[in-house]
CSV table of N, CA and C in Angstrom, one decimal:
chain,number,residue,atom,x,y,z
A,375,UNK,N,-48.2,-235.9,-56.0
A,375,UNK,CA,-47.6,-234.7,-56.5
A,375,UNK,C,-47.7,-234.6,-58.0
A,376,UNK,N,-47.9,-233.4,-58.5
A,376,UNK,CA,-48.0,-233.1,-60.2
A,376,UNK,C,-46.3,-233.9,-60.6
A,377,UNK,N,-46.9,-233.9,-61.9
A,377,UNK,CA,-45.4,-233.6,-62.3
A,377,UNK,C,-45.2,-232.8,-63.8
A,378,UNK,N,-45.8,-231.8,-63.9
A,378,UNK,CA,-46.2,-230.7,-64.9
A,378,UNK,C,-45.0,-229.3,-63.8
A,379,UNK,N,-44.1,-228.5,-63.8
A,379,UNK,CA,-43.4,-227.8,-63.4
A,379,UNK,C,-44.6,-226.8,-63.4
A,380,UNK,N,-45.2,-226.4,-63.8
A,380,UNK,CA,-46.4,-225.4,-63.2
A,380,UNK,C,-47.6,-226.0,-62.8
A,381,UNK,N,-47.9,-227.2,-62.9
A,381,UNK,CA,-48.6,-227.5,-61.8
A,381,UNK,C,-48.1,-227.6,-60.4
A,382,UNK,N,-47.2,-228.4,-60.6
A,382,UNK,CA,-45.8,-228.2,-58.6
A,382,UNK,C,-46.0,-226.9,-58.2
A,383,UNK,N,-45.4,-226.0,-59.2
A,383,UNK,CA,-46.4,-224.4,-58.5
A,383,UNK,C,-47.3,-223.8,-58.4
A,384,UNK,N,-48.1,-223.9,-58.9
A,384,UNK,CA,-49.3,-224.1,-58.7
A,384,UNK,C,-49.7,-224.6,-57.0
A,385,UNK,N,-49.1,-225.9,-56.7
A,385,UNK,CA,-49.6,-226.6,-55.5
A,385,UNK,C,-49.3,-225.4,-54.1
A,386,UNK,N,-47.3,-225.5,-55.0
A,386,UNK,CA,-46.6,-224.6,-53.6
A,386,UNK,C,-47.5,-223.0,-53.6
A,387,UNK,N,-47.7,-222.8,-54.6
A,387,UNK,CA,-48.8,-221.3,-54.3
A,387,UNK,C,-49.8,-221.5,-53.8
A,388,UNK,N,-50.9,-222.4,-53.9
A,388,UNK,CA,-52.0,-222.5,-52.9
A,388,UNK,C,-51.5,-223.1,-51.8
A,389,UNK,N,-50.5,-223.3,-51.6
A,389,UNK,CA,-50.3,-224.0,-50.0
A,389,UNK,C,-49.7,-222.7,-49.5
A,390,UNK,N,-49.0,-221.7,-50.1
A,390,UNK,CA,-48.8,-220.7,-49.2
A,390,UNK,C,-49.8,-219.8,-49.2
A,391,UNK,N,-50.8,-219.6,-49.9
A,391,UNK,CA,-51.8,-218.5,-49.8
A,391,UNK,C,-52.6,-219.3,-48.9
A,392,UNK,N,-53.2,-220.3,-49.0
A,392,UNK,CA,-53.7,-220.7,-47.5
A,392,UNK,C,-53.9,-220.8,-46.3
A,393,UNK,N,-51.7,-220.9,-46.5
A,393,UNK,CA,-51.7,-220.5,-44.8
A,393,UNK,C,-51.6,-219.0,-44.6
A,394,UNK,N,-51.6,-218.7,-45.6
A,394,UNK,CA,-51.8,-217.0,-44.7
A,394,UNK,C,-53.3,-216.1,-44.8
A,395,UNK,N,-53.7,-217.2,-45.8
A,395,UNK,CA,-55.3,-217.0,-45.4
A,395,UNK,C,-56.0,-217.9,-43.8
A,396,UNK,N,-55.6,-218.4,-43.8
A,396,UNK,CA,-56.0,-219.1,-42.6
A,396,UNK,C,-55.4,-218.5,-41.3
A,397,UNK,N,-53.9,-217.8,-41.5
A,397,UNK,CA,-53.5,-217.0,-40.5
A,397,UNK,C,-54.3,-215.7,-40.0
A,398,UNK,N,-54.7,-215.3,-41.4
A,398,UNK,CA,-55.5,-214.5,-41.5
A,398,UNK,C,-56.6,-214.5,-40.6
A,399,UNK,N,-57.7,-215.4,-40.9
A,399,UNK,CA,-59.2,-215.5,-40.4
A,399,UNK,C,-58.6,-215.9,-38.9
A,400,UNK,N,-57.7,-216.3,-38.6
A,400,UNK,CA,-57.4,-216.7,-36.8
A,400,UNK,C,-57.2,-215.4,-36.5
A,401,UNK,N,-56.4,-214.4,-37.1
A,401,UNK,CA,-56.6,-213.3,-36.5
A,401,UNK,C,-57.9,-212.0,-36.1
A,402,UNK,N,-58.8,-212.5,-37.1
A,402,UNK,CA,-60.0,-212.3,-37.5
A,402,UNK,C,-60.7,-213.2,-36.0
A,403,UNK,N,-61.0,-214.0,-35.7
A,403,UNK,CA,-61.5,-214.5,-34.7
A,403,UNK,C,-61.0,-214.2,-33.4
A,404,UNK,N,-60.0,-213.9,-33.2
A,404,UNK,CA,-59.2,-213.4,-31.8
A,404,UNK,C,-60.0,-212.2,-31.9
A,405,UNK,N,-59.4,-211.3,-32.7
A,405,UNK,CA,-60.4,-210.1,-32.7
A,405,UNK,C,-61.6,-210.2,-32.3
A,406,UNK,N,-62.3,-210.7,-32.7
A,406,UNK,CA,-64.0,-211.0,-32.3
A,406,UNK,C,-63.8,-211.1,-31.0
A,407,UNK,N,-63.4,-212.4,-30.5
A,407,UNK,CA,-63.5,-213.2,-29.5
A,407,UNK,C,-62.8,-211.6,-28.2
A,408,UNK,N,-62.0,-211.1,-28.4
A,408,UNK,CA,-62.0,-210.0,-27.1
A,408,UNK,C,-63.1,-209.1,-27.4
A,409,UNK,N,-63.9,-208.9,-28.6
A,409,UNK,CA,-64.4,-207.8,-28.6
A,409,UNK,C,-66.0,-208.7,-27.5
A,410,UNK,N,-66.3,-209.9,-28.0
A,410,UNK,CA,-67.4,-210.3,-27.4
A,410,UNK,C,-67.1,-210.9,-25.6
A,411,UNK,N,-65.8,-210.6,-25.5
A,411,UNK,CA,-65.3,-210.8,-23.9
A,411,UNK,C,-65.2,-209.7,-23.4
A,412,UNK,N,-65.1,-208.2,-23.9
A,412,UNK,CA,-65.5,-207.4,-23.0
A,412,UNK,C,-66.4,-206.9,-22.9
A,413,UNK,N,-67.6,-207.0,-24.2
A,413,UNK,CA,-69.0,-207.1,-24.1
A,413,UNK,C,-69.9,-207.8,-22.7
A,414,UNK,N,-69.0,-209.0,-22.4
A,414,UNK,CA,-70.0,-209.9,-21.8
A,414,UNK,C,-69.4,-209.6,-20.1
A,415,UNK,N,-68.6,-208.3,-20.4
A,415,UNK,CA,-67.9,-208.2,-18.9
A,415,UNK,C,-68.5,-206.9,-18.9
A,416,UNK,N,-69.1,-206.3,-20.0
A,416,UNK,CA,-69.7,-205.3,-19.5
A,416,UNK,C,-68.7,-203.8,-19.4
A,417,UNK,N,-67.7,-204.0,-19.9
A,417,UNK,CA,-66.6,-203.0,-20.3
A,417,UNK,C,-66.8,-202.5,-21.3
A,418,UNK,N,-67.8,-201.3,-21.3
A,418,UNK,CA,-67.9,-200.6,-22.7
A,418,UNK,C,-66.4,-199.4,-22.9
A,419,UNK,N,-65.9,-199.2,-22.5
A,419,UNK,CA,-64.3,-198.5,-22.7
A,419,UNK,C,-63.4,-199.4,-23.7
A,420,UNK,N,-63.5,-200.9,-22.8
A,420,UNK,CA,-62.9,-201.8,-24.0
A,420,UNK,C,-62.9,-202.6,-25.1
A,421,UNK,N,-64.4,-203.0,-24.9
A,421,UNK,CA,-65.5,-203.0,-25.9
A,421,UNK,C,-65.5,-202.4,-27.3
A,422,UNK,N,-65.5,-201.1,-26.6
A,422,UNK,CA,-65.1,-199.8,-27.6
A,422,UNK,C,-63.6,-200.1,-29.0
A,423,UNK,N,-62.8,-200.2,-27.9
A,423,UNK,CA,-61.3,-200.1,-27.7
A,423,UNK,C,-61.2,-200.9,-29.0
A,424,UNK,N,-61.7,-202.5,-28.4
A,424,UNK,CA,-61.4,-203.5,-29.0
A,424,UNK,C,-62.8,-203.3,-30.2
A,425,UNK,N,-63.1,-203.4,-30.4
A,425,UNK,CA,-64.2,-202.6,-32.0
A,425,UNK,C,-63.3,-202.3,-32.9
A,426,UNK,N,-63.1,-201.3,-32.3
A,426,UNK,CA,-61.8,-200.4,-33.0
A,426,UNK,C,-61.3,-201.5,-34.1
A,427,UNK,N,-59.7,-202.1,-33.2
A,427,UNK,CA,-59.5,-202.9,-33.3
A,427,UNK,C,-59.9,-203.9,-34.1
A,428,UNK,N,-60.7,-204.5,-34.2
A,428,UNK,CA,-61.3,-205.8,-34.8
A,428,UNK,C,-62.2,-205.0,-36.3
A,429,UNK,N,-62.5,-204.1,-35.8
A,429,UNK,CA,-62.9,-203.4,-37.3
A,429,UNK,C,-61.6,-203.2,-38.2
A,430,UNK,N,-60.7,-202.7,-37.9
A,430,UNK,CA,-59.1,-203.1,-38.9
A,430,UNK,C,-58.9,-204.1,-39.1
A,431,UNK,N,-58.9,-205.1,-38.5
A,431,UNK,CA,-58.2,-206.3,-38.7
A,431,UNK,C,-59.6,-206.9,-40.0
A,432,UNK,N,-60.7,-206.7,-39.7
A,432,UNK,CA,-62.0,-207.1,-40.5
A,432,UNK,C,-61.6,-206.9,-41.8
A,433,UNK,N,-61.5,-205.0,-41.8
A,433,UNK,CA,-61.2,-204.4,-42.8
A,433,UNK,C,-60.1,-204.8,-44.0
A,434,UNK,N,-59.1,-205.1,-43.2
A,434,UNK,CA,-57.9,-205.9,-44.1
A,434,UNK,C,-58.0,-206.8,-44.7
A,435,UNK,N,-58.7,-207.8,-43.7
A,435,UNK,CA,-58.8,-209.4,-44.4
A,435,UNK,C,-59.7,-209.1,-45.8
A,436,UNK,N,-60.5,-208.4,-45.5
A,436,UNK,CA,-61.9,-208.2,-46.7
A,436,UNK,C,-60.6,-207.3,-48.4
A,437,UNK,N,-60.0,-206.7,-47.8
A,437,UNK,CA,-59.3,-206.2,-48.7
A,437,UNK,C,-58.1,-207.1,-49.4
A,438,UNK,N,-57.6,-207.8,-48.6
A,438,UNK,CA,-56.7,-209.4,-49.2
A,438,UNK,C,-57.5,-210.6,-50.0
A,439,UNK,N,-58.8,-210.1,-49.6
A,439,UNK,CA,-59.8,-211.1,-50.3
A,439,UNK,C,-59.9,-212.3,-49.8
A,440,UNK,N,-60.0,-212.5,-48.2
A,440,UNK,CA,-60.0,-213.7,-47.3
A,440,UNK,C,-61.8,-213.8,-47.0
A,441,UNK,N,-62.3,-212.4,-46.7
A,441,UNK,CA,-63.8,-212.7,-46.6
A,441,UNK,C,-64.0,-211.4,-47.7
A,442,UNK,N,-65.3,-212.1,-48.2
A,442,UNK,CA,-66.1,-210.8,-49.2
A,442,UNK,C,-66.4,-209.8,-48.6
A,443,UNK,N,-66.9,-209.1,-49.2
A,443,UNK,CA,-67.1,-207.5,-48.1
A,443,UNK,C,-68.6,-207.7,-47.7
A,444,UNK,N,-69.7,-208.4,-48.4
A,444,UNK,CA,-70.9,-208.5,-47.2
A,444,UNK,C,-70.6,-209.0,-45.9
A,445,UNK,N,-69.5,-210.2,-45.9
A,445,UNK,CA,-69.4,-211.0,-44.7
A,445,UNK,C,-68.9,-210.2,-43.6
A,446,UNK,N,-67.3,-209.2,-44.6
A,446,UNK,CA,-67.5,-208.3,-43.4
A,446,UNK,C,-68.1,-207.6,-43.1
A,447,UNK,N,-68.7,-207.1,-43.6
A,447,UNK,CA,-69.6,-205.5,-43.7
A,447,UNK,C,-70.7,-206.4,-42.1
A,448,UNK,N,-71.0,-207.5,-42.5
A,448,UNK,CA,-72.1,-208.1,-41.4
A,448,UNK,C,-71.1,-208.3,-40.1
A,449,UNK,N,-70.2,-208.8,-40.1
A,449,UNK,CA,-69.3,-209.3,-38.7
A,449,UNK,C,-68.9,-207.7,-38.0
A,450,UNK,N,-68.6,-206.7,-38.8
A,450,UNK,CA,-68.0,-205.5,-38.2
A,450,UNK,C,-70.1,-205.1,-37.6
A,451,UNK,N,-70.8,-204.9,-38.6
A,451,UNK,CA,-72.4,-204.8,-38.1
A,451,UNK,C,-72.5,-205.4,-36.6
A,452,UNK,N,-72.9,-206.4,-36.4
A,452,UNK,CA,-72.8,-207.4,-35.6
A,452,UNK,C,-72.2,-206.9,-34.2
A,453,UNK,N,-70.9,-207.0,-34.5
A,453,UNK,CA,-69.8,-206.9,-33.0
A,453,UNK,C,-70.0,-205.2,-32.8
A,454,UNK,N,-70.3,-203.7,-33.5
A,454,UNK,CA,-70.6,-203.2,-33.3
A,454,UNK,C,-72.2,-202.7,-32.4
A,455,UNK,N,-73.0,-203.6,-33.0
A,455,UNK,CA,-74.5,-203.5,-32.3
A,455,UNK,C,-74.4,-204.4,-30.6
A,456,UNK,N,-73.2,-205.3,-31.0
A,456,UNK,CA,-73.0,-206.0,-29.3
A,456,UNK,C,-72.6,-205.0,-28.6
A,457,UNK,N,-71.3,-203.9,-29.1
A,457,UNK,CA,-71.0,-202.9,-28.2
A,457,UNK,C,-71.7,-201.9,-28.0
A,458,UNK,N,-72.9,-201.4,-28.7
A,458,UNK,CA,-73.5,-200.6,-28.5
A,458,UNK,C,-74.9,-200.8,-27.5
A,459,UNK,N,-75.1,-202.8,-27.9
A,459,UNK,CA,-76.4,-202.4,-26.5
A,459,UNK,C,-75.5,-202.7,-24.9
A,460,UNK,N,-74.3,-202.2,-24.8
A,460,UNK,CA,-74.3,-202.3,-23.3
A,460,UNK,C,-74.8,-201.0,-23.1
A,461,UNK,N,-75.2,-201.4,-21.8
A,461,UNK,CA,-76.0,-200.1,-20.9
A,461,UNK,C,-75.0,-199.5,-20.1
């Protein structure tokens, strides 16, 4: 552990922005993860639904500054072209 009083905060600041960056990207992957579960079931209603969905949650994190905006700009790309090639 520091022992400079703004290094100690320092530490306790990146240990709380972490975990809520990291809270973050789990919620970021849940999202995905139903969007590519009702892709692979062939549910374009929920598919949809869940897009939706996972495009906000994308959108947020990219604005907290958890992912850059190409990364999201490509993951919302991406899960959107899964929902769109169901037939």
């Amino acid at each position: 552990m520091a022992n400079i009083k703004s290094a100690k905060k320092r530490v306790l600041v990146s240990r709380r922005n972490a975990e809520r960056n990291k809270a973050i990207r789990t919620g970021v992957k849940t999202a995905i993860k139903k969007v590519d579960a009702a892709v692979a079931a062939g549910n374009k209603e929920a598919a949809q639904a869940a897009l939706i969905n996972a495009t906000s949650v994308i959108d947020k994190a990219c604005t907290k500054g958890v992912y850059h905006k190409n990364n999201a700009s490509r993951k919302v790309s991406r899960l959107a072209k899964a929902v769109n090639g169901i037939a």
